[in-house]
Short mmCIF file of C-alpha atoms in Angstrom, two decimals:
data_model
loop_
_atom_site.label_atom_id
_atom_site.label_comp_id
_atom_site.label_asym_id
_atom_site.label_seq_id
_atom_site.Cartn_x
_atom_site.Cartn_y
_atom_site.Cartn_z
CA UNK O 1 78.14 44.85 45.86
CA UNK O 2 78.42 42.89 49.11
CA UNK O 3 77.37 45.95 51.10
CA UNK O 4 74.26 46.33 48.93
CA UNK O 5 73.49 42.62 49.25
CA UNK O 6 73.82 42.80 53.05
CA UNK O 7 71.58 45.88 53.27
CA UNK O 8 68.97 44.27 51.05
CA UNK O 9 68.99 41.07 53.10
CA UNK O 10 68.56 43.17 56.24
CA UNK O 11 65.61 44.96 54.65
CA UNK O 12 64.12 41.62 53.59
CA UNK O 13 64.30 40.31 57.16
CA UNK O 14 62.70 43.51 58.46
CA UNK O 15 59.80 43.25 55.98
CA UNK O 16 59.26 39.55 56.74
CA UNK O 17 59.15 40.35 60.46
CA UNK O 18 56.82 43.28 59.80
CA UNK O 19 54.43 41.09 57.81
CA UNK O 20 54.49 38.45 60.54
CA UNK O 21 53.65 41.10 63.13
CA UNK O 22 50.86 42.52 61.00
CA UNK O 23 49.36 39.06 60.62
CA UNK O 24 49.63 38.04 64.27
CA UNK O 25 46.29 38.29 66.04
CA UNK O 26 45.04 41.15 63.90
CA UNK O 27 41.51 39.76 63.63
CA UNK O 28 41.04 40.27 67.36
CA UNK O 29 42.27 43.87 67.22
CA UNK O 30 40.53 45.18 64.12
CA UNK O 31 37.09 46.16 65.24
CA UNK O 32 36.18 48.79 62.71
CA UNK O 33 36.52 49.30 59.00
CA UNK O 34 38.93 52.25 59.32
CA UNK O 35 41.41 50.17 61.33
CA UNK O 36 40.97 47.29 58.94
CA UNK O 37 41.68 49.59 55.99
CA UNK O 38 44.85 50.90 57.63
CA UNK O 39 45.99 47.37 58.41
CA UNK O 40 45.35 46.25 54.84
CA UNK O 41 47.27 49.25 53.49
CA UNK O 42 50.21 48.52 55.82
CA UNK O 43 50.31 44.90 54.69
CA UNK O 44 50.19 45.92 51.03
CA UNK O 45 53.02 48.44 51.51
CA UNK O 46 55.16 45.86 53.32
CA UNK O 47 54.53 43.26 50.60
CA UNK O 48 55.41 45.78 47.91
CA UNK O 49 58.64 46.78 49.68
CA UNK O 50 59.53 43.10 50.16
CA UNK O 51 58.94 42.43 46.45
CA UNK O 52 61.23 45.35 45.56
CA UNK O 53 63.96 43.98 47.83
CA UNK O 54 63.60 40.46 46.42
CA UNK O 55 63.80 41.85 42.88
CA UNK O 56 66.97 43.78 43.74
CA UNK O 57 68.56 40.63 45.17
CA UNK O 58 67.68 38.81 41.93
CA UNK O 59 69.29 41.62 39.93
CA UNK O 60 72.47 41.19 41.98
CA UNK O 61 72.49 37.47 41.15
CA UNK O 62 71.86 38.21 37.46
CA UNK O 63 74.54 40.88 37.33
CA UNK O 64 72.12 43.66 36.38
CA UNK O 65 71.98 45.40 39.76
CA UNK O 66 72.78 49.09 39.52
CA UNK O 67 71.49 49.47 35.96
CA UNK O 68 68.30 51.32 35.16
CA UNK O 69 65.48 48.99 34.08
CA UNK O 70 64.26 51.70 31.71
CA UNK O 71 67.26 53.09 29.87
CA UNK O 72 70.06 50.76 30.95
CA UNK O 73 72.26 53.54 32.33
CA UNK O 74 74.13 53.05 35.57
CA UNK O 75 72.22 54.24 38.62
CA UNK O 76 73.87 56.95 40.69
CA UNK O 77 75.69 55.51 43.68
CA UNK O 78 73.99 58.07 45.91
CA UNK O 79 70.61 56.75 44.70
CA UNK O 80 71.56 53.14 45.44
CA UNK O 81 72.84 54.10 48.87
CA UNK O 82 69.58 55.89 49.65
CA UNK O 83 67.32 53.26 48.05
CA UNK O 84 69.20 49.97 47.60
CA UNK O 85 66.23 48.44 45.81
CA UNK O 86 66.06 51.26 43.23
CA UNK O 87 65.17 49.99 39.78
CA UNK O 88 65.19 53.17 37.72
CA UNK O 89 67.45 56.20 37.33
CA UNK O 90 66.02 59.52 38.47
CA UNK O 91 65.01 60.51 34.95
CA UNK O 92 63.16 57.26 34.23
CA UNK O 93 61.57 57.32 37.68
CA UNK O 94 60.23 60.83 37.02
CA UNK O 95 58.83 59.68 33.68
CA UNK O 96 57.16 56.68 35.31
CA UNK O 97 55.72 58.82 38.11
CA UNK O 98 54.30 61.25 35.58
CA UNK O 99 52.56 58.42 33.72
CA UNK O 100 50.99 57.02 36.88
CA UNK O 101 49.16 60.23 37.75
#
């Protein structure tokens, strides 16, 4: 659990730094709508990733980390190693992805 916590904290610091960099002086750089759209999308993706990391850290504190938010089964260790902020098992993730199409 400590390894997961350390990785998640590392990811949180990366995303906070990324958001700071995306916010620094961007108004002077963005001169067209295409660049502005890319910048906005990058900020949204970084905020989303940061929210996922923060949620995973909360689950560690609550003792629910490593359990699927959908079915309650344990998440595969390989999945957590690949995506430490994973919330759903592969089966539930596939179901969710299918619904969002």
